[in-house]
XYZ file of C-alpha atoms in Angstrom:
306
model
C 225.289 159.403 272.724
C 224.531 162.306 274.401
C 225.028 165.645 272.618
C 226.414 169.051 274.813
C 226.330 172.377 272.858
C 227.756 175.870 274.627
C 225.954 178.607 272.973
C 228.355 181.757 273.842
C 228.175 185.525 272.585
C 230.889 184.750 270.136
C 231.658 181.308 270.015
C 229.590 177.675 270.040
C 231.050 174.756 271.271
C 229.857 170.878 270.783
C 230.531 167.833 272.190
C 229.012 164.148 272.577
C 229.226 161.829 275.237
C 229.334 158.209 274.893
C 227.198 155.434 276.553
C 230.887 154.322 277.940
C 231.405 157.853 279.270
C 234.098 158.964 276.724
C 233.834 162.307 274.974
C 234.071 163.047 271.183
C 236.009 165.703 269.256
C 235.016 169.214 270.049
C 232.986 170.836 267.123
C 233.727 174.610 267.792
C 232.001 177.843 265.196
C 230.839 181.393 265.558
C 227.388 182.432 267.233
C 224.920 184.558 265.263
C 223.431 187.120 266.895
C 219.510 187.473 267.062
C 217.237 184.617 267.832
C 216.703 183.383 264.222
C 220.953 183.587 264.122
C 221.284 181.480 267.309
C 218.684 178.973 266.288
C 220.329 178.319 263.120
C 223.980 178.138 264.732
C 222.519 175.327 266.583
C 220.797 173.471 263.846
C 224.069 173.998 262.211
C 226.179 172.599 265.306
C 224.081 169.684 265.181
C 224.537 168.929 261.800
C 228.044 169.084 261.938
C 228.099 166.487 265.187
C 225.753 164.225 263.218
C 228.677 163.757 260.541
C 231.167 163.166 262.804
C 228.826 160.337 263.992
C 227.913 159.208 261.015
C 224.765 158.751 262.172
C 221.328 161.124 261.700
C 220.045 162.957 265.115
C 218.296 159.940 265.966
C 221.778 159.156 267.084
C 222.006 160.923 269.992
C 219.818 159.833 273.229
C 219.608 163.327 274.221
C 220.337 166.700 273.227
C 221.236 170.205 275.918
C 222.334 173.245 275.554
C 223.814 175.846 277.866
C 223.272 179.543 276.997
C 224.002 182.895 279.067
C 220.558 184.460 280.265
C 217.740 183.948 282.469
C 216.762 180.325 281.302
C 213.624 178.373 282.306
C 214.532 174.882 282.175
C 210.943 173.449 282.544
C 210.129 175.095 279.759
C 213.483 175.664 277.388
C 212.533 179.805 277.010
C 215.585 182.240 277.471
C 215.322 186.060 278.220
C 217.505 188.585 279.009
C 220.594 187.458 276.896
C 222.065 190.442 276.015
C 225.182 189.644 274.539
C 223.203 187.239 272.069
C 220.549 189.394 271.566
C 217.897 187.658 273.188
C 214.822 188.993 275.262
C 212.617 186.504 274.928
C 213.363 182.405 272.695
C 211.263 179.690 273.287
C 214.670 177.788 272.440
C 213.921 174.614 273.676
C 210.797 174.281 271.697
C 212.003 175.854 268.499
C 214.765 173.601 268.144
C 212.705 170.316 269.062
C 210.461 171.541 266.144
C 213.498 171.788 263.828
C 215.680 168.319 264.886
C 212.435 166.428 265.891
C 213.780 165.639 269.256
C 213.710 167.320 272.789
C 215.786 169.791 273.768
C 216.905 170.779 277.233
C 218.266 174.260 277.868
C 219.774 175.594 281.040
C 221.821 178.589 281.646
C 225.577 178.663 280.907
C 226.872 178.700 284.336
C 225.346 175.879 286.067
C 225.985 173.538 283.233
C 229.333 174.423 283.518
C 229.229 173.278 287.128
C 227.557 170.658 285.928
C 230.233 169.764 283.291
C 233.394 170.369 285.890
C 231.935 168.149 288.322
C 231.480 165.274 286.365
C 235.275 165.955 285.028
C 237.045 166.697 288.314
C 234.558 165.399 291.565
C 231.955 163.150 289.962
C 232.933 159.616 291.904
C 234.755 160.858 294.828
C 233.095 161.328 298.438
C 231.949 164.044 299.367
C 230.458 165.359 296.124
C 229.512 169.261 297.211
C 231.246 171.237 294.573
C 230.991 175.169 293.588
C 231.742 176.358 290.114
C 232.740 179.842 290.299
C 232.227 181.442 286.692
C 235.093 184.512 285.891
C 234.363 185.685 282.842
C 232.695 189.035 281.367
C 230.451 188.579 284.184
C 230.764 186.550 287.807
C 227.891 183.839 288.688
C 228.279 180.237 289.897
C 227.120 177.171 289.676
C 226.222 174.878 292.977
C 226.278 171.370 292.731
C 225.078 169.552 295.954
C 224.825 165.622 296.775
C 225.187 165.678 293.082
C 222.767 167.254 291.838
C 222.330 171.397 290.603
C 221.103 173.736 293.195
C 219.004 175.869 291.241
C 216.418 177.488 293.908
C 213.401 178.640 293.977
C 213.089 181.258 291.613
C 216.276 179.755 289.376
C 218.797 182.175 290.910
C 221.189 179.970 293.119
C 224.570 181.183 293.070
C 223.434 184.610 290.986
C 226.601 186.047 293.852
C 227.723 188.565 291.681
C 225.289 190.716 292.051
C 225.383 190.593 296.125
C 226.670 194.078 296.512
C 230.166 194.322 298.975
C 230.448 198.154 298.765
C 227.442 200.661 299.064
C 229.731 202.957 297.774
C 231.055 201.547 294.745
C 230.816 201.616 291.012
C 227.190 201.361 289.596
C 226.334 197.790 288.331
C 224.865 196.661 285.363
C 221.881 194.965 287.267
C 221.213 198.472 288.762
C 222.602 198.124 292.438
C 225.944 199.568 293.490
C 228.969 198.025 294.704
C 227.910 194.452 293.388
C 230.363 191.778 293.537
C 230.960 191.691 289.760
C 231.987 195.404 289.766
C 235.537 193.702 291.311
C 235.935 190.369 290.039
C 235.265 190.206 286.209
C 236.476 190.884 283.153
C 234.118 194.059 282.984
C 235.821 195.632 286.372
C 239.476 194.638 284.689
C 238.414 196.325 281.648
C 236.588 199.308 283.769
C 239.755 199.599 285.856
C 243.151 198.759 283.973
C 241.960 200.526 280.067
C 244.285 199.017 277.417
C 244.085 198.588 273.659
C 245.282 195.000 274.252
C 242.990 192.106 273.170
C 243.802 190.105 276.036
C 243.290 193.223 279.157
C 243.381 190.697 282.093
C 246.967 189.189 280.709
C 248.097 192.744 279.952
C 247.353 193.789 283.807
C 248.646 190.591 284.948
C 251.989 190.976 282.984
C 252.105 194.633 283.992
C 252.310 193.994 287.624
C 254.549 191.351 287.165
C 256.647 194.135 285.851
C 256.123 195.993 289.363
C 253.702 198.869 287.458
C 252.311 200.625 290.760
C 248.689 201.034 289.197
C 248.632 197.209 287.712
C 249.794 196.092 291.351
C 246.851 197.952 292.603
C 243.959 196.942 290.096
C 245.503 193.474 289.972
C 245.220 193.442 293.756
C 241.868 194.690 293.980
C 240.521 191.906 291.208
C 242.117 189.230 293.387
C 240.300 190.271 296.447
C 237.322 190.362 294.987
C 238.258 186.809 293.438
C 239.001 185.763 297.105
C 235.640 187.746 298.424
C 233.607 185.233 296.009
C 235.570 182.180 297.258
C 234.976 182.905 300.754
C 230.863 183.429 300.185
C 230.817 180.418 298.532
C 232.248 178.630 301.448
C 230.290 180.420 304.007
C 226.882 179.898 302.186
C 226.983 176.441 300.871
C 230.110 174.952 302.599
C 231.582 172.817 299.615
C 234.305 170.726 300.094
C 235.438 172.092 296.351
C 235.278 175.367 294.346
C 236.329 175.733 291.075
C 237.296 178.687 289.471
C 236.220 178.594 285.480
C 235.352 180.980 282.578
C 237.435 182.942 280.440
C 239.858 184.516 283.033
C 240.610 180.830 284.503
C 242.780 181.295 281.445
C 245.356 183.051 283.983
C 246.181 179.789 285.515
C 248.638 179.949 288.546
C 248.599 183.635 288.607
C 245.132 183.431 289.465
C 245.059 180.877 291.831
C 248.229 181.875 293.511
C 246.959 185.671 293.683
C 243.894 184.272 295.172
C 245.655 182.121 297.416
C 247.727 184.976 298.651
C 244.704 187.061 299.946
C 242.881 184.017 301.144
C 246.105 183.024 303.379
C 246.128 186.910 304.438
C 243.018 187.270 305.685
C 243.555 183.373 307.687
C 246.248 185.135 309.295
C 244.369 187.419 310.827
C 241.287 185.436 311.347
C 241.672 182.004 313.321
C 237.381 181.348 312.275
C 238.794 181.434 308.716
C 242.146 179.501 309.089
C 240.089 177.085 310.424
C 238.475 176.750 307.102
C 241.192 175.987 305.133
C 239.645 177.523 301.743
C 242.961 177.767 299.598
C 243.172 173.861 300.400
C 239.439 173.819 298.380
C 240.017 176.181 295.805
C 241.458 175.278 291.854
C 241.559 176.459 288.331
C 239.724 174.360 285.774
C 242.851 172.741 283.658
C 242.924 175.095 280.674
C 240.973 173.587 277.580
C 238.480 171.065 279.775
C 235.059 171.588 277.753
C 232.837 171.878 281.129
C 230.454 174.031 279.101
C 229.863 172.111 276.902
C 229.970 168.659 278.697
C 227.579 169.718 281.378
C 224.980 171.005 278.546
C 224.966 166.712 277.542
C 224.377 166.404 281.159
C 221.432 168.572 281.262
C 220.065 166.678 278.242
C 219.515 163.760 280.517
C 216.375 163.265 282.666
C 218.265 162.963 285.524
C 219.740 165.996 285.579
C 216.891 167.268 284.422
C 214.626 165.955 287.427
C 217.426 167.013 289.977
């Protein structure tokens, strides 16, 4: 078995994948917050998969983990994880020390693309598939001839910091008018304030409701939403993108909102008709552990080598 653990800000999420390719029940608890806290909510995650085996960690072939941050895969360090606390884990190493068998790590996002294709594309010709990651933040994940696209410097698909307005808000990575400043949960929370715990349902609902100012700011998210498909399909021409992360949680709304300003813009463009991007565009099926699934991936050497 291989094992697949998605180390969020507040939530960790397990699963195992079987030498026949069928996945085990989800193991699912809350993330400390610290390095020693994340280290031991993995140890713990483990532990908890091993009894559902019924077997020790010897049991599983392989072991990966998907985290937020900058993550050197060669060498299993993370830096820059803000939201977990992190500025500088030798995870990979630390946890090898403690389960007495190699770890992988690799950053959230592209195992999550590497988790949604092997649910939705893996098998089918062509393979070129882009996961496009909605959720406090905006990155995706590029996987190409089947394997992940990470680049030179580990950055591939980093698009949400490629600013689209010189003039626009300040972003968190220091530029202005990035990508992410649109099409995130952030920008919805920047843009629609609300004391609800759910602000990108709340706007959603409100413009539903014909609210002038949720029409707007919903209007504006789904552009940028659209802006991120379109890059996507301009830089790396996949056949298939695939929208993920907490706000894919908006189902049709999202994808028909997107839709609506891709179809707009094809209307006015004959270049992009021609491209047919609502045709490539879904939403990954609400409750499909790619995280998680993709972070087993990444615990095997070929994924690993790719």
């Amino acid at each position: 078995m291989r094992l697949g653990i998605d180390i969020g800000g507040t939530k960790t999420a397990a699963v195992a994948i079987g030498a026949d390719g069928d996945l085990s029940e989800q193991v699912r608890m809350p993330t400390g917050f610290g390095a020693e806290a994340v280290i031991e909510t993995a140890v713990r995650t483990v532990a908890r998969m091993t009894e559902i085996a019924g077997a020790g960690t010897s049991a599983f072939s392989s072991i990966g983990i998907g985290i937020p941050g900058a993550v050197d895969s060669e060498s299993g360090r993370v830096a820059h994880a803000v939201n977990l606390g992190l500025e500088g884990l030798d995870l990979g190493p630390r946890l090898a020390d403690r389960l007495g068998i190699d770890v992988r790590i690799e950053n959230d996002v592209k195992a999550a693309a590497l988790g949604a294709h092997h649910l939705l594309v893996a098998g089918e010709a062509p393979e070129a598939m882009a996961y496009l990651n909605l959720g406090t933040g905006l990155a995706a994940g590029i996987v190409l001839d089947g394997s992940l696209l990470r680049g030179g410097h580990g950055v591939a698909g980093e698009i949400g910091h490629i600013p689209v307005d010189p003039a626009g808000e300040r972003c968190g990575c220091g530029q202005r008018g990035c990508l992410e400043t649109l099409a995130s949960g952030s920008a919805i929370a920047r843009m629609w304030p609300t004391s609800s715990a759910l602000p990108a349902r709340d706007l959603f609902d409100a413009a539903d409701a014909g609210e002038p100012r949720a029409v707007e700011v919903r209007d504006r998210f789904l552009t940028g939403v659209a802006a991120a498909v379109r890059l996507l399909a301009l830089t790396t021409d996949v056949d298939r993108i695939v929208i993920g992360g907490g706000l894919a949680a908006l189902g049709e709304s999202l994808l028909e909102g997107t839709h609506r300003i891709l179809n707009g813009w094809a209307a006015e463009s004959a270049f992009l008709a021609s491209l047919d991007l609502t045709a490539r565009v879904q939403v990954i099926p609400l409750g499909f552990p790619a995280a998680a699934v993709g972070a087993a991936l990444v615990g095997a050497d070929q994924w690993q080598k790719s």
